[in-house]
Coordinates of C-alpha atoms and ligand atoms in Angstrom, one line a residue:
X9 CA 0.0 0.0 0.0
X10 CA 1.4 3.4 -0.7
X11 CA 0.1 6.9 0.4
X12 CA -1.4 7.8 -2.9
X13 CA -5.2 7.6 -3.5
X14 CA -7.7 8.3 -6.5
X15 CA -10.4 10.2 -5.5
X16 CA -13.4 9.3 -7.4
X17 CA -16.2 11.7 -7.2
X18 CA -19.8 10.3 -8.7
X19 CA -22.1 13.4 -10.0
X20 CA -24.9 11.6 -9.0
X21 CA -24.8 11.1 -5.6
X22 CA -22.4 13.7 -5.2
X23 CA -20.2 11.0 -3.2
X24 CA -16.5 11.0 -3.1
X25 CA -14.4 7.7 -2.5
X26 CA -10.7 7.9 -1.9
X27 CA -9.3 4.7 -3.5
X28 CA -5.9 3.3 -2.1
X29 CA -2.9 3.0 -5.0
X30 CA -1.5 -0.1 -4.0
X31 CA 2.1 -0.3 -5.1
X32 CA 4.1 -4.0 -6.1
X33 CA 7.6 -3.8 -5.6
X34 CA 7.8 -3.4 -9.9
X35 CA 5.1 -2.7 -12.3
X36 CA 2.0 -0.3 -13.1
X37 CA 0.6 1.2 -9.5
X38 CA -3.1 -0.4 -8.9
X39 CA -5.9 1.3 -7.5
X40 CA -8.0 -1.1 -5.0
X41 CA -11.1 -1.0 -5.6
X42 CA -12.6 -3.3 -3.1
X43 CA -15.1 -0.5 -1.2
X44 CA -16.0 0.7 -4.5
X45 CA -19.5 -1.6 -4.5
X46 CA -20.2 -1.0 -0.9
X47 CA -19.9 2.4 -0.8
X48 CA -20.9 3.9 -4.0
X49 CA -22.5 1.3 -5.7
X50 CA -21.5 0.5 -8.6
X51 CA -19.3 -2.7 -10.0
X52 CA -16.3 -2.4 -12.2
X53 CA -16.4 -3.5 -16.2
X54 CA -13.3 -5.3 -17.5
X55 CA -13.9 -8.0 -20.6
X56 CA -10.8 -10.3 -20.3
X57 CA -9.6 -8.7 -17.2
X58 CA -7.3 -6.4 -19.2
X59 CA -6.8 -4.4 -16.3
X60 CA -7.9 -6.2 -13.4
X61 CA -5.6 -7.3 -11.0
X62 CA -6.8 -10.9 -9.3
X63 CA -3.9 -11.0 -6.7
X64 CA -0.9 -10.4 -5.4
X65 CA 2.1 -12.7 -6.5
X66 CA 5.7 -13.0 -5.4
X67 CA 6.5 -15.6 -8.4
X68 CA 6.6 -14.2 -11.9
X69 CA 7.1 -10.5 -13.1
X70 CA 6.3 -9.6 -16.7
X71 CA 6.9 -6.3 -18.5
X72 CA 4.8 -6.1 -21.3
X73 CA 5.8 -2.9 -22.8
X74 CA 9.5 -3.6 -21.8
X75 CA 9.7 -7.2 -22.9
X76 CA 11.0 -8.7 -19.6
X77 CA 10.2 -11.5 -18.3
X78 CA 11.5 -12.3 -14.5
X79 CA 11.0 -15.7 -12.4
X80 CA 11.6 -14.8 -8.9
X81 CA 13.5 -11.8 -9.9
X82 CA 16.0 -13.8 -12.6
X83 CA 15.3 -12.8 -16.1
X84 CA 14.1 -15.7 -18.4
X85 CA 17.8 -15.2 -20.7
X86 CA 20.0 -15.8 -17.8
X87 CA 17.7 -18.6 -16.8
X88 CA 17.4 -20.4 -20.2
X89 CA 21.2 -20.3 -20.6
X90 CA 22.7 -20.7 -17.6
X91 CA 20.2 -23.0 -15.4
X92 CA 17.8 -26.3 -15.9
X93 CA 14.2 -27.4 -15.8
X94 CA 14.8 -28.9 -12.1
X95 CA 16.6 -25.8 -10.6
X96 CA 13.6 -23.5 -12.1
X97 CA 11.1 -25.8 -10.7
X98 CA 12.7 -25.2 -7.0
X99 CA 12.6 -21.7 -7.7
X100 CA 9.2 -20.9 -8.9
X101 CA 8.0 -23.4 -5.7
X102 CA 10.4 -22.3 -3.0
X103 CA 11.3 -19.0 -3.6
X104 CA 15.3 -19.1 -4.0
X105 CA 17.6 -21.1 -6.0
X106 CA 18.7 -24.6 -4.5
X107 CA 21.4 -25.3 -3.4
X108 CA 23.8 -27.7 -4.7
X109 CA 22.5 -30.7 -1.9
X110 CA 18.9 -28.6 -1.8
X111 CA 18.9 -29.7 -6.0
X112 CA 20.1 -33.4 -5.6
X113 CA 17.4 -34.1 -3.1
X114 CA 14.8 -32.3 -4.8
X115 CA 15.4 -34.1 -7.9
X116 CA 15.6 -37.1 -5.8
X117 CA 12.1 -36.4 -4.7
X118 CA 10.8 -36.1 -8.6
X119 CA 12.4 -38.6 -9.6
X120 CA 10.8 -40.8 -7.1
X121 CA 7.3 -39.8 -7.7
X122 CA 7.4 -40.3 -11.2
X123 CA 5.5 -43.6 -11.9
X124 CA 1.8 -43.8 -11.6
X125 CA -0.3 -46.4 -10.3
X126 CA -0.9 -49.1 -12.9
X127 CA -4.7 -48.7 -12.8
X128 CA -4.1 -45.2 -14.3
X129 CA -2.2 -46.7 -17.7
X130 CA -6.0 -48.7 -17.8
X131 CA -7.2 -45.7 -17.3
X132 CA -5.6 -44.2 -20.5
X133 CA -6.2 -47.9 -22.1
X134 CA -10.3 -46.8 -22.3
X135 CA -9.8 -44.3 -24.6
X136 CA -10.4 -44.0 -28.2
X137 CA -6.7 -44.9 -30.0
X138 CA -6.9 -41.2 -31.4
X139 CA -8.1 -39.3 -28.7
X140 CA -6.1 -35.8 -28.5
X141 CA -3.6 -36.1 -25.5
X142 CA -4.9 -33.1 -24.1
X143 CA -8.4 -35.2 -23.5
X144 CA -6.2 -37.8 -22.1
X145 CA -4.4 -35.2 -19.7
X146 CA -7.3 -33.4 -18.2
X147 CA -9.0 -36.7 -17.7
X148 CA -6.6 -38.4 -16.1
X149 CA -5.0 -35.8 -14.1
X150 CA -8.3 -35.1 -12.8
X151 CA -8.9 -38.5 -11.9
X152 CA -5.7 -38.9 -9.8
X153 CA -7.7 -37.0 -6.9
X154 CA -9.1 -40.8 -6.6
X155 CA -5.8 -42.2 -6.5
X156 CA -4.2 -40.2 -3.8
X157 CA -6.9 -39.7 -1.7
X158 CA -5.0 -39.8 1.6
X159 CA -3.2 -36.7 1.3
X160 CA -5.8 -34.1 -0.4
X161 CA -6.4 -31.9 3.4
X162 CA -5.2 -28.1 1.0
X163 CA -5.0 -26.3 4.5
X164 CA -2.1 -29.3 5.6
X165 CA 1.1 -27.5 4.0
X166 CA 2.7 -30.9 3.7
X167 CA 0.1 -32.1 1.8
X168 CA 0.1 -29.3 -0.9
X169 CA 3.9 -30.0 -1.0
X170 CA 3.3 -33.4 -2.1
X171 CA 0.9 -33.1 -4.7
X172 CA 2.9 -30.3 -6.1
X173 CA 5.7 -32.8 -6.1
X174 CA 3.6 -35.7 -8.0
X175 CA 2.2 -33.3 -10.4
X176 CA 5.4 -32.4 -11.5
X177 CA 6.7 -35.9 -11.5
X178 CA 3.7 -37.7 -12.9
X179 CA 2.7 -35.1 -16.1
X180 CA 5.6 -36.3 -18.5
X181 CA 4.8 -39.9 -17.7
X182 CA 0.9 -39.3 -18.7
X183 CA 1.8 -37.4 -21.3
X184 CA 3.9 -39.5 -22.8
X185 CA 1.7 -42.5 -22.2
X186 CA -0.8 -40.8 -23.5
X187 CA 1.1 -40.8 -27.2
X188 CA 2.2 -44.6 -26.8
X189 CA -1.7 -45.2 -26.3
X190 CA -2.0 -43.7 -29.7
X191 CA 0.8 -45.2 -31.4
X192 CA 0.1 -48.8 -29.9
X193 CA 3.1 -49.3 -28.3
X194 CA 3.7 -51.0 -24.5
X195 CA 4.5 -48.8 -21.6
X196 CA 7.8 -47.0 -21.0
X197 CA 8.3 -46.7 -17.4
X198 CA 10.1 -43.9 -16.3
X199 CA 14.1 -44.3 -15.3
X200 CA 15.3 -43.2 -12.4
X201 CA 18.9 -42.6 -13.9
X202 CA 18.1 -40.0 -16.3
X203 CA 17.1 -36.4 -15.2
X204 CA 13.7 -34.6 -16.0
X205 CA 14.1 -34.1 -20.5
X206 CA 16.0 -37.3 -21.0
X207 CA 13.2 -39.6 -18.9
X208 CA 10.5 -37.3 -20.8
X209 CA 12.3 -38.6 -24.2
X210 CA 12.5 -42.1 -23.1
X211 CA 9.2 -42.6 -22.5
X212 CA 7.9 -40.8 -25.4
X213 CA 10.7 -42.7 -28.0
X214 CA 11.6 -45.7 -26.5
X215 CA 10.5 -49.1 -27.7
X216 CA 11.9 -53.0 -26.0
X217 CA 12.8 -54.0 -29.6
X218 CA 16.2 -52.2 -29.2
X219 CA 18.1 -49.9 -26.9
X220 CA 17.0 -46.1 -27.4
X221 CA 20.2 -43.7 -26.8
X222 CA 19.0 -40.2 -25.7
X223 CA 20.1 -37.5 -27.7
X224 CA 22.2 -34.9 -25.6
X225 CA 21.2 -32.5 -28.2
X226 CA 17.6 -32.8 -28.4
X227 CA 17.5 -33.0 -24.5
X228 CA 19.3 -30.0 -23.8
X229 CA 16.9 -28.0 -25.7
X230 CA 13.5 -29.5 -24.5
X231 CA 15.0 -28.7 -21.2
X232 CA 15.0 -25.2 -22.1
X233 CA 12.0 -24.7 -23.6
X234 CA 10.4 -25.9 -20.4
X235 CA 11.9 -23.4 -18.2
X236 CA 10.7 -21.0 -21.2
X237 CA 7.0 -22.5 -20.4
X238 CA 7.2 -23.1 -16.2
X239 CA 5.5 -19.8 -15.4
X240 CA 3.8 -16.9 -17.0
X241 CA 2.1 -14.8 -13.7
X242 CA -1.8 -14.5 -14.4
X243 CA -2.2 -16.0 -18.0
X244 CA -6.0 -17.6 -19.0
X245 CA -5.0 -20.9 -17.4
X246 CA -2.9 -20.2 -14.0
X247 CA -6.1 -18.2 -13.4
X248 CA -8.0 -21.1 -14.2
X249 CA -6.0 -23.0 -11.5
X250 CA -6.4 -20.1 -9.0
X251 CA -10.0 -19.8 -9.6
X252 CA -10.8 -23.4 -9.1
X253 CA -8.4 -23.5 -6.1
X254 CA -10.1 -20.6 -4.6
X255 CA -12.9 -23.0 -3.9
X256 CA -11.0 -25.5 -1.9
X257 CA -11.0 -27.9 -4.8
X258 CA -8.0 -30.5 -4.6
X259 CA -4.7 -29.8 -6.8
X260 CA -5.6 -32.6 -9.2
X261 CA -9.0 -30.9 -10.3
X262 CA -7.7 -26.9 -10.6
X263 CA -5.0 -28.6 -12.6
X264 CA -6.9 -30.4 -14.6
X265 CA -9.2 -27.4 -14.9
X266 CA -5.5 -25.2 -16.0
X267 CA -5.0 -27.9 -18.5
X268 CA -8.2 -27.6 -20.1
X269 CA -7.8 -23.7 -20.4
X270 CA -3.9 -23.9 -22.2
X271 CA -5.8 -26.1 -24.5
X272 CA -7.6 -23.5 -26.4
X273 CA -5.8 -22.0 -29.8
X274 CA -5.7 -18.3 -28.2
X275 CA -3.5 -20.0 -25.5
X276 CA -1.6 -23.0 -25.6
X277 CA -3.3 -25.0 -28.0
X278 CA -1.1 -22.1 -30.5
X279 CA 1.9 -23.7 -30.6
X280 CA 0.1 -26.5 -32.6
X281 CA -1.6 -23.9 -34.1
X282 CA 1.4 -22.7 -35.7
X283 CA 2.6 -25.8 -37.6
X284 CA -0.8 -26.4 -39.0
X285 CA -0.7 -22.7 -40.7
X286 CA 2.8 -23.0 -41.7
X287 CA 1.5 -26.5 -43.5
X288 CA -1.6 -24.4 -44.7
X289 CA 0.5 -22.1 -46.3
X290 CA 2.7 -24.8 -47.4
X291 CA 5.0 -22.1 -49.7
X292 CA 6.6 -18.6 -49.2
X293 CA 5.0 -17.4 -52.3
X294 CA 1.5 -17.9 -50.4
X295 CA 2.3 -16.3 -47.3
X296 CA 1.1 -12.3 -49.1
X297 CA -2.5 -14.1 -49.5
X298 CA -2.8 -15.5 -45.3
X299 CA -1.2 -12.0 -44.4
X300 CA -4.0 -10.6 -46.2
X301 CA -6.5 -13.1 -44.6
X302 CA -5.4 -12.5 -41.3
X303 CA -6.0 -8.4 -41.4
X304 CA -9.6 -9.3 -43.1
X305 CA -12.3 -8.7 -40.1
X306 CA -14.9 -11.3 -42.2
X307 CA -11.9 -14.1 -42.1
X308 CA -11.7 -16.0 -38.8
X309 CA -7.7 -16.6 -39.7
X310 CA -5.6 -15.4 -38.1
X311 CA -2.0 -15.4 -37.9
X312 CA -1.0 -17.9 -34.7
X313 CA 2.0 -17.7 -33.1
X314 CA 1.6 -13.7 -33.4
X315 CA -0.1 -11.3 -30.7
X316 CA 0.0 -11.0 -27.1
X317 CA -2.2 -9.6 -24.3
X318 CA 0.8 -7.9 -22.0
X319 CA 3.6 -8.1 -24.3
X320 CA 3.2 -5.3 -27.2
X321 CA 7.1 -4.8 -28.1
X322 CA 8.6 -8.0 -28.2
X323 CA 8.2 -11.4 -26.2
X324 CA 11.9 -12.3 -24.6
X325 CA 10.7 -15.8 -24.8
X326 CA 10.6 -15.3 -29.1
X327 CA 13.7 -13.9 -29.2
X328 CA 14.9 -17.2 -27.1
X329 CA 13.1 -19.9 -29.0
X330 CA 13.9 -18.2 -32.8
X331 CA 17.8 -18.3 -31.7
X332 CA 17.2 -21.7 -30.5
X333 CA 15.3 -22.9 -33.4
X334 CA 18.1 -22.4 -35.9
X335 CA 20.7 -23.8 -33.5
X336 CA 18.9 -26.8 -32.5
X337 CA 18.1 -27.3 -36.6
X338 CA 22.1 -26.6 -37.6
X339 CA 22.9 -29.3 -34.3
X340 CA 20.6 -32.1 -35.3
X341 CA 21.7 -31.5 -39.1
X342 CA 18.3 -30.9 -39.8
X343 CA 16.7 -28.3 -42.9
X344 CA 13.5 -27.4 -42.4
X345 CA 11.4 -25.7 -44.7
X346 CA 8.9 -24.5 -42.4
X347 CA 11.5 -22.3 -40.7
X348 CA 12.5 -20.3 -43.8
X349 CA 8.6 -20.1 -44.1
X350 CA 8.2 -18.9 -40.6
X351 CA 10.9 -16.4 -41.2
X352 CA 9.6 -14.9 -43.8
X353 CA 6.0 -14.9 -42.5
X354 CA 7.9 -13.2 -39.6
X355 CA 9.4 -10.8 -42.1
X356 CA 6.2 -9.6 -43.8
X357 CA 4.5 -9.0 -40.7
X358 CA 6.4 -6.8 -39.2
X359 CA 6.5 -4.3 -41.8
X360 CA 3.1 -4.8 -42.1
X361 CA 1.1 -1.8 -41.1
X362 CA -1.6 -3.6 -39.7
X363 CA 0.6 -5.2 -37.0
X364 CA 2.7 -2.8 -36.6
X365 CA -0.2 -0.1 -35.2
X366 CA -1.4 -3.3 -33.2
X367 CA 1.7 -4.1 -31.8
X368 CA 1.3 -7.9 -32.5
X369 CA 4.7 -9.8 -32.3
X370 CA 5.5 -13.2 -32.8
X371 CA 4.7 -14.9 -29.7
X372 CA 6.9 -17.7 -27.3
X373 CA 5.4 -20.3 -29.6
X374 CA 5.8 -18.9 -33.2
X375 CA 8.7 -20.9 -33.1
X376 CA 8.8 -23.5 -30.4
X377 CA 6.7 -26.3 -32.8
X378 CA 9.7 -26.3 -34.8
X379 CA 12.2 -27.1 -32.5
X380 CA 9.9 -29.9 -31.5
X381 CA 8.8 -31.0 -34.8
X382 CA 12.9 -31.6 -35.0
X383 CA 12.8 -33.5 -31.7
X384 CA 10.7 -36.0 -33.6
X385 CA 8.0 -34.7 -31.3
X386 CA 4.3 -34.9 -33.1
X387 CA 1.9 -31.7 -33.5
X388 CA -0.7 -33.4 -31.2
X389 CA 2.1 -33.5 -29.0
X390 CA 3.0 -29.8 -28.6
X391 CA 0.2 -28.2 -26.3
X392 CA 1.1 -31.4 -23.9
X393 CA 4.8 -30.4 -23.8
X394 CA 3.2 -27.0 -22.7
X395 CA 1.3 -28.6 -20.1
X396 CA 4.5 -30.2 -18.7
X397 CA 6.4 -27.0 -18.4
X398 CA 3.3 -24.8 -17.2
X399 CA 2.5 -27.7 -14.5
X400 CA 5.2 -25.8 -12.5
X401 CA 4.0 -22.3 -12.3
X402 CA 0.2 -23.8 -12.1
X403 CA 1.3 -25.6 -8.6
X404 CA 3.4 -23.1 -7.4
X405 CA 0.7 -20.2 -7.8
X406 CA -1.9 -22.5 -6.5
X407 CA 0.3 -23.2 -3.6
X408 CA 1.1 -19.2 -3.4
X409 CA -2.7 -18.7 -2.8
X410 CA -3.4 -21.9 -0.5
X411 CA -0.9 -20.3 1.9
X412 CA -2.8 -17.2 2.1
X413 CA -6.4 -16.1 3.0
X414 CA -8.3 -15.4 0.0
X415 CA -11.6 -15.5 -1.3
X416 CA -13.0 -17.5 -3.7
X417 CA -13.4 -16.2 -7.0
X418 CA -16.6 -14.6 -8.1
X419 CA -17.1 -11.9 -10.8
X420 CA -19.8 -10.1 -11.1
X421 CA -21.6 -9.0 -15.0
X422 CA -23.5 -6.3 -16.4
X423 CA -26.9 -8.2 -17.1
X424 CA -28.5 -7.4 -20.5
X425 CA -31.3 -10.1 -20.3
X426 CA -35.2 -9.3 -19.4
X427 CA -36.9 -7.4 -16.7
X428 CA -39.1 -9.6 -14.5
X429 CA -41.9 -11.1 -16.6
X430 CA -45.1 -14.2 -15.2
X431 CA -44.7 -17.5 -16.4
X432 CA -47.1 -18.6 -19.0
X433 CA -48.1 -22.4 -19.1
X434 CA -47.2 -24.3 -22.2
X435 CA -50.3 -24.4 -23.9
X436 CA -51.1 -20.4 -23.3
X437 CA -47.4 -19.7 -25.5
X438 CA -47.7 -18.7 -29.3
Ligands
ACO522 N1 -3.6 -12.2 -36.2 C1 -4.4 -11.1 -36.7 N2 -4.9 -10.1 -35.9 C2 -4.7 -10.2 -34.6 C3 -3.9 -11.2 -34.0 C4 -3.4 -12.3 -34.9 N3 -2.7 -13.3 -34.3 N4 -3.9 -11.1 -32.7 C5 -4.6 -9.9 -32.4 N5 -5.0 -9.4 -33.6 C6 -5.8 -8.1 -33.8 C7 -7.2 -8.2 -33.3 O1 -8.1 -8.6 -34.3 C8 -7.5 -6.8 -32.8 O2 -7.7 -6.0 -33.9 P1 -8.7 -4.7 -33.8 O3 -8.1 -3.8 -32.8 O4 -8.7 -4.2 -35.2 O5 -10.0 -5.3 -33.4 C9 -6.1 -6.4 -32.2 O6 -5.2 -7.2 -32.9 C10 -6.1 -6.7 -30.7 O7 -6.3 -8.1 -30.5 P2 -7.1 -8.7 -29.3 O8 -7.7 -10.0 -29.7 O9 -8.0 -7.7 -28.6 O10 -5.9 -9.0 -28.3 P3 -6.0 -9.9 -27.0 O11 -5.0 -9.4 -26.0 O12 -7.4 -10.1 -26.5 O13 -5.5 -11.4 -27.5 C11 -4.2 -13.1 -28.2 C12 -4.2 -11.8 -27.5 C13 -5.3 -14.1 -27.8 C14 -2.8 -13.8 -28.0 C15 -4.3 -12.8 -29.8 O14 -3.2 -12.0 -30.2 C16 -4.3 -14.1 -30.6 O15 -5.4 -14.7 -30.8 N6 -3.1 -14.6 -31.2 C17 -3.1 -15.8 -31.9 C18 -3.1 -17.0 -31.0 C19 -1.8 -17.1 -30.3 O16 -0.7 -17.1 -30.8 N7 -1.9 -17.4 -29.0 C20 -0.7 -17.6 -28.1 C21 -0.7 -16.6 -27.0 S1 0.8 -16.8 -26.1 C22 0.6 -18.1 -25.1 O17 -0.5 -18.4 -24.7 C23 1.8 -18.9 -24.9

């Protein structure tokens, strides 16, 4: 809280409210508006809460107009170069960096909470051989409330600690399970030797007919793009978690709730998004004609991968993944055509009056579905790989709130519908 208030005078009822400025430690000043309601009357109108603040956070700090991008303080470069998946993960929960015997038994801990119960691979087994693994996650993420019934109390701090834990842990292994169900092939279970990426590739890749040798490569740069994922502060679906968790639900529903939100195509569902375009357009010469479909108001296109709600100069996680892209490409040997599309898609846009007055930039995942089209991982794959990396900041900003008092979530509208009006039996209606 700071000293400064906005006064806010309604000509009506010739009232005067002094509203507090509450001040974070970085960022746009806020003005509380809590006593708004009860003393003047009137509720607030924000569609897509783009300037509502639903809480205060000590996790993730984003600078939209800036372009930064902080977890715990650390900006994301310094984090993607210089630290792993594991080490983020102990930071977005715990507040500091690990220390070296802090990391090893933390990872220990992972590591160890990695399998499921068997019932859940049944579980998986009952659903259609094509079902999206997204369907697959939410469902059975959802149902490991059943599973782990013991320890669901989300006032016991221990308790919250451990299904943080297994929710990290388990996601790759469901995920990846989720794409053997698919492809028909037995379980992988997961290996306690390898660390975090590597166990994620083995059980994707990994068949008994022969020995599967991990790619360092290929490993090192999933392991990056998670940390590029773990957190994002109040984005559609950690607000999704936070909502649901407001009402006491157990971790395994609000995160099965946050997985159904990254789904969509405006959020995480983009990243697949993006390769089906760049397919779509299948040629640079066609990429003038989608430009021109994506500024059309009558055409639903529109150009994925590009826009953001806070970032309107650039987002630091592009500029990671586009570097990253053409490394990771030049390292596995590999040419890909889509990324001289994307690059000149990129191109075109940016001069491009209509997104320059818009500020719309290319987005984290305008190039992440190309580095993992080049891990060998499949489209239907992507928003999963998403899910794993976001599964961090989800449980560490549901554990945030479950700490604190808070209220559950409940926004009010501006109704539009009918006044009051009788009922009219059936036979009385025209
Ligand atoms: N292509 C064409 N036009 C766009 C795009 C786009 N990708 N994104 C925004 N616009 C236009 C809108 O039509 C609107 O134009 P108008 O002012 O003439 O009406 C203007 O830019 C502002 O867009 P909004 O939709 O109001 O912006 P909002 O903040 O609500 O949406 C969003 C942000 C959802 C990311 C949007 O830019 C979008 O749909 N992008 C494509 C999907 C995508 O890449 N999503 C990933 C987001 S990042 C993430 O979740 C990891």
């Amino acid at each position: 809280m700071t000293n400064r208030t906005v006064t806010l005078t309604d000509p009506q009822s010739e009232k005067t409210l002094e509203l507090p400025v509450v001040a974070g430690s970085e960022g746009d000043p806020t003005i509380d508006i809590t006593r708004l309601n009860p003393e003047l009357g009137y509720f607030t109108y924000d569609p897509g809460y783009g300037t509502t603040a639903n809480c205060k956070s000590d996790i993730t700090f984003i600078d939209g107009a800036s372009g930064i991008l902080r977890y715990r303080g650390y900006p994301i470069e310094q984090l993607a170069e210089r630290s792993s998946f594991m080490e983020i993960t102990f930071l977005l929960l715990y507040g500091e960096l690990p220390t070296a015997s802090q990391l090893r038994d933390f990872q220990r801990d992972i590591t160890y909470h990695t399998m499921v119960h068997e019932k859940v691979n049944s579980f998986i087994s009952g659903f259609h051989y094509d079902a999206h693994p997204m369907a697959i996650l939410s469902g059975v993420i959802a149902s490991m409330a059943g599973f782990y019934q013991q320890n669901l109390d989300v006032n016991n701090p221990e308790h919250r600690e451990l299904a943080a834990k297994r929710l990290i842990a388990k996601m790759p292994t469901v995920a990846a399970a989720a794409y053997r169900h698919y492809m028909g092939w037995p379980s992988a279970y997961p290996r306690n030797s390898l660390n975090y990426a590597e166990n994620f590739l083995h059980m994707m890749f990994s068949v008994p007919a022969e020995a599967y040798e991990i790619n360092p490569i290929a490993a090192k740069a999933l392991d990056m793009l998670l940390i590029l994922h773990a957190d994002h502060e109040q984005n559609a679906s950690t607000s999704t978690v936070r909502l649901v968790g407001s009402t006491g639900a157990n971790p395994y529903a609000c995160v099965a709730a946050g997985i159904a939100a990254l789904w969509g195509p405006a959020h995480g569902g983009a990243n697949e998004a993006v390769l089906r375009m760049l397919h779509q357009i299948g040629d640079v010469s066609r990429v003038g004609e989608f430009i021109k479909r994506a500024k059309d108001k009558n055409d639903p296109f529109r150009l994925m991968g590009f826009g953001h709600r806070v970032y309107k100069n650039f987002d630091p996680r592009a500029t990671i993944t586009r570097k990253a892209c053409h490394e990771v490409l030049a390292d596995l040997g590999q040419n890909d055509p889509l990324l001289d599309l994307a690059m000149k898609l990129e191109k075109i846009a940016l001069e491009d009056d209509y997104f320059v007055q818009r500020k719309l930039y290319p987005n984290v995942d305008f190039y992440s579905g190309i580095i993992y089209k080049a891990l060998g991982i499949p489209t239907t794959m992507f928003t999963p790989m998403f899910a794993i990396g976001r599964t961090v900041g989800w449980v560490a900003q549901w554990m945030e709130q479950s700490a604190s008092p808070h209220r559950i979530g409940r926004p009010r509208q501006i109704y539009t519908g009918h006044g009051e009006r009788d009922y009219i039996e059936i036979d009385k209606r025209d």
